[in-house]
CSV table of C-alpha atoms and ligand atoms in Angstrom, one decimal:
chain,number,residue,atom,x,y,z
A,1,MET,CA,-0.3,20.0,-16.8
A,2,LYS,CA,-2.1,19.7,-13.5
A,3,LYS,CA,-5.2,18.4,-15.4
A,4,LYS,CA,-3.0,15.9,-17.3
A,5,ILE,CA,-1.5,14.6,-14.0
A,6,ALA,CA,-5.0,14.3,-12.5
A,7,ILE,CA,-6.2,12.4,-15.6
A,8,LEU,CA,-3.2,10.1,-15.4
A,9,ILE,CA,-3.8,9.4,-11.7
A,10,ILE,CA,-7.5,8.7,-12.3
A,11,ALA,CA,-6.6,6.5,-15.3
A,12,SER,CA,-4.0,4.6,-13.2
A,13,ILE,CA,-6.5,4.0,-10.4
A,14,VAL,CA,-9.2,2.8,-12.9
A,15,ALA,CA,-6.6,0.5,-14.6
A,16,LEU,CA,-5.6,-0.8,-11.2
A,17,ILE,CA,-9.2,-1.5,-10.2
A,18,ALA,CA,-9.8,-3.2,-13.6
A,19,LEU,CA,-6.6,-5.2,-13.1
A,20,SER,CA,-7.6,-6.3,-9.6
A,21,ALA,CA,-11.1,-7.3,-10.8
A,22,ILE,CA,-9.6,-9.4,-13.6
A,23,GLN,CA,-7.1,-11.0,-11.2
A,24,ALA,CA,-9.9,-11.7,-8.6
A,25,TYR,CA,-12.0,-13.3,-11.4
A,26,LEU,CA,-9.0,-15.5,-12.5
A,27,ILE,CA,-8.2,-16.5,-8.9
A,28,ALA,CA,-11.9,-17.3,-8.3
A,29,ASN,CA,-11.9,-19.5,-11.4
A,30,THR,CA,-8.7,-21.2,-10.5
A,31,TYR,CA,-10.1,-21.8,-7.1
A,32,GLU,CA,-13.2,-23.5,-8.6
A,33,LEU,CA,-11.0,-25.6,-10.9
A,34,LYS,CA,-8.6,-26.6,-8.2
A,35,LYS,CA,-11.5,-27.5,-5.9
A,36,LYS,CA,-13.1,-29.7,-8.6
A,37,ALA,CA,-9.8,-31.4,-9.4
A,38,PHE,CA,-9.2,-32.0,-5.7
A,39,ILE,CA,-12.6,-33.5,-5.2
A,40,LYS,CA,-12.2,-35.6,-8.3
A,41,GLU,CA,-8.8,-36.8,-7.2
A,42,THR,CA,-10.2,-37.8,-3.7
A,43,SER,CA,-13.3,-39.4,-5.3
A,44,ASN,CA,-11.1,-41.5,-7.6
A,45,LEU,CA,-9.1,-42.7,-4.6
A,46,MET,CA,-12.3,-43.6,-2.8
A,47,PHE,CA,-14.2,-45.0,-5.7
A,48,ASP,CA,-13.7,-48.7,-5.2
A,49,ILE,CA,-13.0,-48.7,-1.5
A,50,ASN,CA,-16.1,-50.9,-0.8
A,51,ASP,CA,-15.1,-53.5,-3.4
A,52,ILE,CA,-13.0,-55.5,-1.0
A,53,THR,CA,-13.6,-59.2,-0.4
A,54,GLU,CA,-13.6,-58.8,3.4
A,55,LEU,CA,-16.8,-56.8,3.1
A,56,ASP,CA,-18.7,-59.6,1.2
A,57,SER,CA,-19.8,-61.4,4.4
A,58,LEU,CA,-21.2,-58.2,5.7
A,59,TYR,CA,-23.2,-57.5,2.5
A,60,ASN,CA,-24.4,-61.1,2.6
A,61,THR,CA,-25.6,-60.9,6.2
A,62,TRP,CA,-27.4,-57.7,5.5
A,63,GLY,CA,-28.9,-59.1,2.2
A,64,ASP,CA,-30.1,-62.2,4.0
A,65,ASP,CA,-31.8,-60.1,6.7
A,66,LEU,CA,-33.4,-57.9,4.1
A,67,LYS,CA,-34.8,-61.0,2.3
A,68,ASN,CA,-36.3,-62.3,5.6
A,69,HIS,CA,-37.8,-58.9,6.4
A,70,ILE,CA,-39.4,-58.7,2.9
A,71,ALA,CA,-40.8,-62.2,3.3
A,72,ASP,CA,-42.4,-61.1,6.6
A,73,TYR,CA,-43.7,-58.0,4.8
A,74,LEU,CA,-45.1,-60.0,1.9
A,75,ASN,CA,-46.8,-62.3,4.4
A,76,ASN,CA,-48.3,-59.2,6.0
A,77,ARG,CA,-46.6,-59.8,9.3
A,78,ILE,CA,-44.9,-56.4,9.3
A,79,SER,CA,-45.4,-53.0,7.7
A,80,LYS,CA,-43.0,-51.2,5.2
A,81,ASP,CA,-42.0,-48.9,8.0
A,82,GLU,CA,-41.1,-51.8,10.3
A,83,VAL,CA,-38.9,-53.2,7.5
A,84,VAL,CA,-37.0,-49.9,7.3
A,85,ILE,CA,-36.6,-49.8,11.1
A,86,ARG,CA,-35.2,-53.3,11.2
A,87,LEU,CA,-32.9,-52.6,8.3
A,88,LYS,CA,-31.5,-49.5,10.1
A,89,LYS,CA,-31.0,-51.5,13.3
A,90,GLN,CA,-29.2,-54.2,11.4
A,91,ALA,CA,-27.0,-51.7,9.6
A,92,ASP,CA,-26.1,-50.1,12.9
A,93,SER,CA,-25.0,-53.3,14.4
A,94,LEU,CA,-22.9,-54.3,11.4
A,95,ASN,CA,-21.3,-50.8,11.1
A,96,PRO,CA,-18.4,-51.2,13.7
A,97,ASN,CA,-17.2,-54.2,11.7
A,98,TYR,CA,-17.5,-52.3,8.5
A,99,LYS,CA,-15.5,-49.4,9.9
A,100,SER,CA,-12.6,-51.5,11.0
A,101,TYR,CA,-12.3,-53.0,7.4
A,102,PHE,CA,-12.8,-49.6,5.9
A,103,LEU,CA,-10.1,-47.8,8.0
A,104,LYS,CA,-7.6,-50.6,7.1
A,105,GLU,CA,-8.3,-50.1,3.4
A,106,GLN,CA,-8.3,-46.3,3.6
A,107,ALA,CA,-4.8,-46.4,5.1
A,108,THR,CA,-3.6,-48.1,1.9
A,109,ARG,CA,-4.9,-45.3,-0.3
A,110,ASN,CA,-2.3,-42.7,0.8
A,111,LEU,CA,-4.7,-40.0,1.6
A,112,ASN,CA,-2.9,-37.3,3.6
A,113,TYR,CA,-6.1,-35.8,4.9
A,114,ASP,CA,-9.3,-37.0,6.7
A,115,VAL,CA,-12.2,-38.3,4.7
A,116,ASP,CA,-15.5,-39.4,6.2
A,117,PHE,CA,-17.3,-41.9,4.0
A,118,LYS,CA,-20.7,-43.6,4.0
A,119,MET,CA,-23.0,-45.7,1.8
A,120,ASN,CA,-26.7,-44.8,1.8
A,121,ILE,CA,-29.6,-46.9,0.5
A,122,LYS,CA,-31.3,-44.9,-2.2
A,123,SER,CA,-34.2,-47.2,-2.8
A,124,ILE,CA,-35.4,-50.8,-2.3
A,125,VAL,CA,-38.1,-51.9,-4.8
A,126,ILE,CA,-39.9,-55.3,-5.0
A,127,LEU,CA,-40.2,-55.8,-8.8
A,128,ASP,CA,-43.4,-57.2,-10.1
A,129,ARG,CA,-44.5,-57.6,-13.7
A,130,LEU,CA,-47.8,-55.9,-12.9
A,131,LYS,CA,-46.8,-53.3,-10.3
A,132,ASN,CA,-43.5,-52.5,-8.6
A,133,ASP,CA,-43.7,-52.0,-4.8
A,134,THR,CA,-41.3,-49.4,-3.5
A,135,LEU,CA,-40.4,-50.5,0.0
A,136,TYR,CA,-38.1,-47.6,0.6
A,137,SER,CA,-36.9,-44.5,-1.3
A,138,SER,CA,-34.4,-41.9,-0.1
A,139,ALA,CA,-37.0,-39.3,-0.8
A,140,ASN,CA,-38.5,-40.7,2.5
A,141,LYS,CA,-37.5,-38.7,5.6
A,142,THR,CA,-35.7,-41.6,7.4
A,143,LYS,CA,-32.5,-42.2,5.4
A,144,ILE,CA,-30.8,-45.5,5.7
A,145,ARG,CA,-27.1,-45.4,6.2
A,146,LEU,CA,-26.0,-48.8,5.2
A,147,PHE,CA,-22.4,-48.5,6.3
A,148,GLY,CA,-19.9,-45.7,7.2
A,149,ASP,CA,-19.7,-42.5,9.2
A,150,ASP,CA,-22.6,-40.4,10.4
A,151,PHE,CA,-22.1,-36.9,9.0
A,152,ASP,CA,-24.1,-33.9,7.8
A,153,GLU,CA,-24.4,-34.2,4.0
A,154,ALA,CA,-24.6,-30.4,3.3
A,155,GLU,CA,-20.9,-30.2,2.4
A,156,SER,CA,-20.4,-33.8,1.1
A,157,TYR,CA,-19.7,-35.0,-2.4
A,158,PRO,CA,-20.9,-38.1,-4.3
A,159,VAL,CA,-18.4,-40.9,-5.0
A,160,ASN,CA,-20.4,-43.5,-6.9
A,161,THR,CA,-23.8,-45.2,-7.1
A,162,SER,CA,-24.6,-48.8,-7.5
A,163,ARG,CA,-27.7,-51.0,-8.4
A,164,TRP,CA,-28.2,-54.6,-7.3
A,165,PHE,CA,-30.7,-57.1,-8.7
A,166,SER,CA,-31.5,-60.4,-7.1
A,167,GLU,CA,-34.2,-63.0,-7.1
A,168,HIS,CA,-35.3,-64.7,-3.8
A,169,ASP,CA,-37.5,-67.6,-2.8
A,170,PHE,CA,-39.7,-67.3,0.2
A,171,ILE,CA,-42.4,-69.3,1.9
A,172,GLU,CA,-45.8,-67.7,1.5
A,173,GLN,CA,-48.5,-68.5,4.0
A,174,LYS,CA,-52.2,-67.7,3.1
A,175,GLY,CA,-54.4,-69.0,5.8
A,176,THR,CA,-53.4,-72.6,6.3
A,177,GLU,CA,-51.9,-72.8,2.7
A,178,ILE,CA,-48.2,-72.7,2.5
A,179,THR,CA,-46.5,-72.2,-0.9
A,180,THR,CA,-43.0,-71.4,-2.1
A,181,ASN,CA,-42.9,-68.2,-4.0
A,182,SER,CA,-40.3,-65.8,-5.3
A,183,PHE,CA,-39.7,-62.1,-5.7
A,184,ASP,CA,-37.3,-59.9,-7.6
A,185,LEU,CA,-35.5,-57.1,-5.7
A,186,GLU,CA,-33.7,-54.0,-6.8
A,187,VAL,CA,-31.5,-52.1,-4.3
A,188,LYS,CA,-29.9,-48.8,-5.3
A,189,THR,CA,-27.1,-47.3,-3.2
A,190,GLU,CA,-25.0,-44.2,-3.2
A,191,SER,CA,-21.6,-43.6,-1.7
A,192,ILE,CA,-20.8,-40.1,-0.4
A,193,MET,CA,-17.8,-38.5,1.2
A,194,LEU,CA,-17.0,-35.6,3.4
A,195,ILE,CA,-13.4,-34.2,3.1
A,196,LYS,CA,-12.5,-32.6,6.3
A,197,GLY,CA,-10.7,-29.2,5.9
A,198,TRP,CA,-10.9,-29.3,2.1
A,199,ARG,CA,-10.9,-25.5,1.9
A,200,HIS,CA,-7.5,-25.3,3.7
A,201,ILE,CA,-6.1,-28.0,1.4
A,202,VAL,CA,-7.3,-26.2,-1.8
A,203,PHE,CA,-6.1,-22.8,-0.5
A,204,GLY,CA,-2.8,-24.4,0.4
A,205,ARG,CA,-2.4,-25.7,-3.2
A,206,MET,CA,-3.1,-22.1,-4.4
A,207,ALA,CA,-0.7,-20.4,-1.9
A,208,SER,CA,2.0,-19.8,-4.5
A,209,LEU,CA,-0.5,-18.2,-6.8
A,210,PHE,CA,-1.9,-16.0,-4.0
A,211,ILE,CA,1.5,-14.8,-2.9
A,212,GLY,CA,2.6,-14.3,-6.4
A,213,SER,CA,-0.5,-12.2,-7.3
A,214,VAL,CA,-0.2,-10.1,-4.1
A,215,LEU,CA,3.5,-9.4,-4.7
A,216,LEU,CA,2.8,-8.6,-8.3
A,217,PHE,CA,0.0,-6.3,-7.3
A,218,LEU,CA,2.1,-4.5,-4.7
A,219,PHE,CA,4.9,-4.2,-7.3
A,220,VAL,CA,2.5,-2.6,-9.8
A,221,ILE,CA,1.1,-0.2,-7.2
A,222,GLY,CA,4.6,0.7,-6.1
A,223,LEU,CA,5.7,1.3,-9.7
A,224,MET,CA,2.6,3.5,-10.4
A,225,TYR,CA,3.2,5.4,-7.2
A,226,TYR,CA,6.8,6.0,-8.0
A,227,SER,CA,6.1,7.1,-11.6
A,228,ILE,CA,3.4,9.5,-10.6
A,229,LYS,CA,5.5,10.9,-7.8
A,230,ASN,CA,8.4,11.3,-10.2
A,231,LEU,CA,6.2,13.1,-12.7
A,232,ILE,CA,4.9,15.5,-10.0
A,233,THR,CA,8.5,16.2,-8.9
A,234,GLN,CA,9.6,16.8,-12.5
A,235,LYS,CA,6.6,19.1,-13.0
A,236,LYS,CA,7.6,21.0,-9.9
A,237,ILE,CA,11.2,21.3,-11.0
A,238,ALA,CA,10.1,22.5,-14.5
A,239,GLU,CA,7.9,25.1,-12.9
A,240,ILE,CA,10.6,26.3,-10.5
A,241,LYS,CA,13.1,26.5,-13.4
A,242,THR,CA,10.6,28.5,-15.5
A,243,ASP,CA,10.1,30.8,-12.5
A,244,PHE,CA,13.8,31.2,-12.1
A,245,ILE,CA,14.3,32.1,-15.8
A,246,ASN,CA,11.5,34.7,-15.5
A,247,ASN,CA,13.0,36.2,-12.4
A,248,ILE,CA,16.5,36.4,-13.7
A,249,THR,CA,15.3,37.9,-17.0
A,250,HIS,CA,13.4,40.4,-15.0
A,251,GLU,CA,16.4,41.2,-12.9
A,252,LEU,CA,18.7,41.6,-15.9
A,253,LYS,CA,16.3,43.8,-17.9
A,254,THR,CA,16.6,47.0,-15.7
A,255,PRO,CA,20.5,47.2,-15.7
A,256,LEU,CA,20.6,46.3,-19.3
A,257,ALA,CA,18.1,48.9,-20.3
A,258,THR,CA,19.9,51.6,-18.1
A,259,LEU,CA,23.2,50.6,-19.7
A,260,SER,CA,21.8,50.9,-23.2
A,261,ILE,CA,20.4,54.4,-22.5
A,262,ALA,CA,23.7,55.5,-20.7
A,263,THR,CA,25.9,54.3,-23.6
A,264,LYS,CA,23.7,56.1,-26.1
A,265,SER,CA,24.0,59.3,-24.0
A,266,LEU,CA,27.8,59.0,-23.8
A,267,GLN,CA,27.8,59.1,-27.6
A,268,LYS,CA,26.0,62.4,-27.7
A,269,GLU,CA,28.1,65.5,-28.4
A,270,GLU,CA,26.5,67.7,-25.7
A,271,ILE,CA,27.3,65.0,-23.0
A,272,LYS,CA,30.9,64.6,-24.3
A,273,GLN,CA,31.3,68.4,-24.0
A,274,ASN,CA,29.8,68.5,-20.5
A,275,ASN,CA,32.4,67.0,-18.1
A,276,GLU,CA,30.0,66.7,-15.2
A,277,ALA,CA,27.3,65.0,-17.2
A,278,PHE,CA,29.8,62.7,-18.8
A,279,SER,CA,31.3,61.5,-15.5
A,280,SER,CA,27.8,61.1,-13.9
A,281,THR,CA,26.7,58.9,-16.9
A,282,LEU,CA,29.9,57.0,-16.7
A,283,ASN,CA,29.1,56.4,-13.0
A,284,ILE,CA,25.7,55.0,-14.0
A,285,VAL,CA,27.4,52.6,-16.4
A,286,GLU,CA,29.8,51.5,-13.7
A,287,ARG,CA,27.0,51.0,-11.2
A,288,GLN,CA,24.9,49.0,-13.6
A,289,ASN,CA,27.9,47.0,-14.6
A,290,GLU,CA,28.6,46.2,-10.9
A,291,ARG,CA,24.9,45.3,-10.5
A,292,LEU,CA,25.1,42.9,-13.4
A,293,GLN,CA,28.3,41.4,-12.0
A,294,LYS,CA,26.7,41.0,-8.6
A,295,LEU,CA,23.7,39.2,-10.1
A,296,ILE,CA,26.0,36.8,-12.0
A,297,ASP,CA,28.1,36.2,-8.8
A,298,GLN,CA,25.0,35.6,-6.8
A,299,VAL,CA,23.8,33.0,-9.2
A,300,MET,CA,27.2,31.4,-9.5
A,301,THR,CA,28.0,31.3,-5.7
A,302,ASN,CA,24.5,30.8,-4.3
A,303,SER,CA,23.9,27.8,-6.6
A,304,LEU,CA,26.8,25.9,-5.1
A,305,SER,CA,25.9,22.8,-2.9
A,306,SER,CA,27.5,22.2,0.5
A,307,GLU,CA,29.9,19.7,-1.1
A,308,GLU,CA,31.1,22.3,-3.7
A,309,ILE,CA,31.6,25.1,-1.2
A,310,VAL,CA,35.2,25.4,0.0
A,311,LEU,CA,35.2,26.9,3.5
A,312,ASN,CA,38.0,28.9,4.9
A,313,LYS,CA,37.3,28.5,8.6
A,314,GLU,CA,38.8,30.8,11.2
A,315,GLN,CA,38.3,31.2,14.9
A,316,VAL,CA,35.8,34.0,15.8
A,317,LEU,CA,34.5,35.3,19.1
A,318,ASP,CA,30.8,35.0,18.9
A,319,ASN,CA,29.6,38.3,20.4
A,320,GLU,CA,32.1,40.4,18.4
A,321,TYR,CA,31.4,38.6,15.1
A,322,PHE,CA,27.6,38.6,15.4
A,323,ASN,CA,27.4,42.2,16.8
A,324,ASN,CA,29.4,43.4,13.8
A,325,ILE,CA,27.0,41.6,11.4
A,326,ILE,CA,24.0,43.2,13.0
A,327,GLU,CA,25.6,46.7,13.0
A,328,ASP,CA,26.5,46.3,9.3
A,329,PHE,CA,23.0,45.2,8.5
A,330,LYS,CA,21.5,48.1,10.4
A,331,LEU,CA,23.7,50.5,8.5
A,332,SER,CA,22.7,49.0,5.1
A,333,LYS,CA,19.0,49.3,6.0
A,334,GLN,CA,19.0,52.7,7.8
A,335,HIS,CA,16.4,54.1,5.5
A,336,ASN,CA,13.9,51.3,6.3
A,337,ASN,CA,11.5,51.4,9.2
A,338,LEU,CA,13.4,48.7,11.0
A,339,THR,CA,13.9,47.8,14.7
A,340,ILE,CA,16.5,45.1,15.6
A,341,THR,CA,16.6,43.7,19.1
A,342,ASN,CA,20.0,42.2,19.7
A,343,ASN,CA,20.3,39.5,22.4
A,344,ILE,CA,23.8,38.1,21.9
A,345,GLU,CA,25.4,36.0,24.6
A,346,ALA,CA,27.7,38.1,26.8
A,347,SER,CA,30.1,35.3,27.2
A,348,GLU,CA,32.9,35.1,24.6
A,349,ILE,CA,32.5,31.8,22.9
A,350,VAL,CA,35.0,30.7,20.3
A,351,LEU,CA,33.5,29.4,17.1
A,352,ARG,CA,35.2,28.2,13.9
A,353,LEU,CA,33.4,29.7,10.9
A,354,ASP,CA,34.1,30.8,7.4
A,355,LYS,CA,33.5,34.5,8.2
A,356,PHE,CA,32.5,35.6,4.7
A,357,HIS,CA,30.1,32.7,3.9
A,358,PHE,CA,28.5,32.6,7.3
A,359,GLU,CA,27.9,36.4,7.2
A,360,THR,CA,26.3,36.1,3.8
A,361,ALA,CA,24.1,33.3,5.0
A,362,LEU,CA,22.8,35.3,8.0
A,363,PHE,CA,22.4,38.4,5.7
A,364,ASN,CA,20.1,36.4,3.5
A,365,ILE,CA,17.8,35.6,6.4
A,366,LEU,CA,18.0,39.2,7.7
A,367,GLU,CA,17.3,40.6,4.1
A,368,ASN,CA,14.3,38.3,3.8
A,369,ALA,CA,12.9,39.6,7.1
A,370,VAL,CA,12.8,43.1,5.5
A,371,LYS,CA,11.8,41.9,2.0
A,372,TYR,CA,8.9,39.9,3.3
A,373,GLY,CA,8.2,42.1,6.3
A,374,VAL,CA,5.5,44.5,7.3
A,375,ALA,CA,5.7,48.3,7.3
A,376,GLU,CA,7.1,48.4,10.9
A,377,THR,CA,9.7,45.5,10.6
A,378,GLU,CA,10.9,44.1,13.9
A,379,ILE,CA,13.8,41.6,14.0
A,380,ASN,CA,14.9,39.8,17.1
A,381,PHE,CA,18.4,38.3,17.0
A,382,LYS,CA,19.3,36.0,19.8
A,383,THR,CA,22.1,33.5,20.5
A,384,GLU,CA,22.7,31.0,23.3
A,385,LEU,CA,24.8,28.0,24.1
A,386,LYS,CA,22.5,25.0,24.6
A,387,ASN,CA,23.2,21.2,24.9
A,388,GLY,CA,26.8,21.8,23.7
A,389,GLN,CA,25.7,23.5,20.5
A,390,TYR,CA,25.6,27.2,19.6
A,391,HIS,CA,22.0,28.3,18.8
A,392,LEU,CA,21.1,31.4,16.7
A,393,TYR,CA,17.5,32.6,16.6
A,394,ILE,CA,16.3,35.2,14.0
A,395,LYS,CA,12.7,36.1,14.5
A,396,ASP,CA,10.7,38.6,12.4
A,397,ASN,CA,7.1,39.9,12.5
A,398,GLY,CA,6.7,39.5,8.7
A,399,ILE,CA,4.1,37.9,6.5
A,400,GLY,CA,5.1,34.4,7.6
A,401,ILE,CA,5.3,31.2,5.6
A,402,SER,CA,2.6,28.5,5.3
A,403,GLU,CA,3.4,25.0,6.5
A,404,LYS,CA,3.4,23.6,3.0
A,405,ASP,CA,6.0,26.2,1.9
A,406,GLN,CA,8.1,25.8,5.1
A,407,ARG,CA,9.2,22.4,3.8
A,408,LEU,CA,10.3,23.9,0.4
A,409,ILE,CA,11.9,27.3,1.0
A,410,PHE,CA,15.4,25.8,1.4
A,411,ASP,CA,15.1,24.2,-2.1
A,412,LYS,CA,17.0,25.6,-5.0
A,413,PHE,CA,15.1,28.3,-6.9
A,414,TYR,CA,12.0,27.9,-4.7
A,415,ARG,CA,9.9,31.0,-4.2
A,416,VAL,CA,6.5,31.2,-2.6
A,417,ASN,CA,4.0,32.0,-5.3
A,418,ASP,CA,0.8,33.1,-3.7
A,419,GLY,CA,-0.4,36.6,-2.7
A,420,ASP,CA,1.4,39.6,-4.0
A,421,LEU,CA,4.8,38.1,-3.3
A,422,HIS,CA,5.7,38.2,-7.0
A,423,ASN,CA,6.2,42.0,-6.5
A,424,VAL,CA,9.2,41.2,-4.3
A,425,LYS,CA,12.4,40.6,-6.3
A,426,GLY,CA,14.3,37.4,-5.8
A,427,LEU,CA,15.8,34.3,-7.5
A,428,GLY,CA,14.9,31.7,-4.8
A,429,LEU,CA,18.6,31.1,-4.1
A,430,GLY,CA,19.1,33.0,-0.8
A,431,LEU,CA,17.8,30.4,1.7
A,432,TYR,CA,19.2,27.5,-0.5
A,433,TYR,CA,22.6,29.1,-0.1
A,434,THR,CA,22.1,29.7,3.6
A,435,TYR,CA,21.1,26.1,4.1
A,436,GLN,CA,24.2,24.8,2.2
A,437,ILE,CA,26.5,27.0,4.2
A,438,ILE,CA,25.1,25.9,7.5
A,439,LYS,CA,25.3,22.3,6.3
A,440,ALA,CA,28.9,22.8,5.3
A,441,HIS,CA,29.5,24.0,8.9
A,442,ASN,CA,28.0,20.7,10.1
A,443,GLY,CA,25.1,22.6,11.5
A,444,SER,CA,21.3,22.6,10.9
A,445,ILE,CA,18.6,25.2,10.2
A,446,HIS,CA,14.9,25.0,10.6
A,447,ILE,CA,12.0,27.3,10.5
A,448,GLU,CA,8.8,27.8,12.5
A,449,SER,CA,6.3,30.3,11.1
A,450,GLU,CA,2.8,31.5,11.4
A,451,VAL,CA,1.2,33.2,8.4
A,452,ASN,CA,0.7,37.0,8.8
A,453,LYS,CA,2.4,36.8,12.2
A,454,CYS,CA,6.1,35.8,12.4
A,455,SER,CA,8.9,33.6,11.2
A,456,LEU,CA,11.6,32.2,13.4
A,457,PHE,CA,14.8,30.7,11.9
A,458,THR,CA,16.8,28.5,14.3
A,459,ILE,CA,20.4,27.7,13.4
A,460,LYS,CA,22.5,25.2,15.4
A,461,ILE,CA,26.2,24.9,14.9
A,462,PRO,CA,28.8,22.8,16.8
A,463,VAL,CA,31.1,24.5,19.2
A,464,ASN,CA,34.7,23.4,19.1
B,1,LIG,P1,14.1,34.9,-2.7
B,1,LIG,O1,14.0,35.8,-1.5
B,1,LIG,O2,15.1,35.3,-3.7
B,1,LIG,O3,12.8,34.6,-3.3
B,1,LIG,P2,14.9,32.9,-0.7
B,1,LIG,O4,15.5,31.6,-1.0
B,1,LIG,O5,15.7,33.8,0.1
B,1,LIG,O6,14.6,33.5,-2.2
B,1,LIG,O7,13.5,32.7,-0.1
B,1,LIG,C1,12.6,31.7,-0.6
B,1,LIG,C2,11.2,32.1,-0.3
B,1,LIG,O8,10.9,32.0,1.1
B,1,LIG,C3,10.9,33.5,-0.7
B,1,LIG,O9,10.5,33.6,-2.0
B,1,LIG,C4,9.8,33.9,0.3
B,1,LIG,O10,8.6,33.7,-0.2
B,1,LIG,C5,10.0,33.0,1.5
B,1,LIG,N1,10.6,33.7,2.7
B,1,LIG,C6,11.9,33.7,3.0
B,1,LIG,N2,12.1,34.3,4.2
B,1,LIG,C7,10.9,34.8,4.6
B,1,LIG,C8,10.5,35.5,5.7
B,1,LIG,N3,11.3,36.0,6.6
B,1,LIG,N4,9.2,35.8,5.8
B,1,LIG,C9,8.3,35.4,4.9
B,1,LIG,N5,8.7,34.7,3.8
B,1,LIG,C10,10.0,34.4,3.6
């Protein structure tokens, strides 16, 4: 059974790990999909943001300048690098205008978050039938930002690309010869955007999924924990019940066997003839009958819970009542090697107790001190009035109770299993009954113990 529970716990943990791995995988996938959808959605909103007529004049200014720089370049007045430097300067000076148009247009797109946007030149190529001349390519180190914000592109996303073709006339000067010539131009651009705080936005859109998953996960863990705990408790109860059945069977066997022998003897002629032998055997029958009756009573009465016990409370004087109990107990154990130290309060405190039940409850503790004691049993019985409550302390020098068992000894049918304790007879009902009686008196009982040294039972009951 223990092995089965261990296997069940391991299987549950493995299943839980597998479940969390699958869930993490699904969440990661959903995150990627949501991220893609969000970027696509933003990109769609930004796609044609540069196609506004207000920007045409800016494009034309820039295009005219480009044409002039290329004419200078074709006339060998400036180098390619100089063209790029001039283009960058021109773009920078036009940018504030661009931004004011852009921001106005962006406001109409209903974006609830910040997006930085820029348009880069990818390449500028002078087309020639014989050989194309690349003036600029974004593979070069100096990137040309045509318009827009200046941001690091590591976390940015492309929005669109475009390609412009145009043909331009220019005046070519070779020495003193001046001719009109033309060139074809291809300009490629790319628009990119940087969505600020996009992770927060995507996570925000997944919040319900996250919370739902965590709650579901906690629920499954709780359910597993509860089921396994329940299973262990059921197993313990089953073990305790089996122990009880074994114990009661063991207890019943001896009187029943004695009764069987005694009744058989009574049927014998020689016993019938012998008056003395007959009455002695009859006594045995009576004693065993009483023993059986006591056992049944013990099970019936000691199994009652505090709610089922009907108390018949009377006023008692503490010192008189407890002294009598100790004296009776001493008498019943006079053949044992037992010393009882009695420290009962001298003052006469009036308590309201069910005399019979309370006495039986204390007797159970005292009996145990002998049953689970050492050869020279010493019991210390002490009472005191403390914080308005009546305290009773019963200390023994017996085998003690481990911490784990201390929590269980007041449970119904519970008996400590280890060591050679099984040699000591019992049903595991004594302390259960004591606990229920103290509870019915609105009191409390607790134990402190050290294995192989001592046990101390402390009972607290209210004083009227
Ligand atoms: P029983 O004595 O019939 O087994 P109890 O309910 O009286 O049942 O006690 C429960 C268990 O607590 C006992 O089986 C015993 O192991 C342990 N126990 C009780 N009192 C003592 C004690 N004074 N010293 C050591 N062990 C004790």
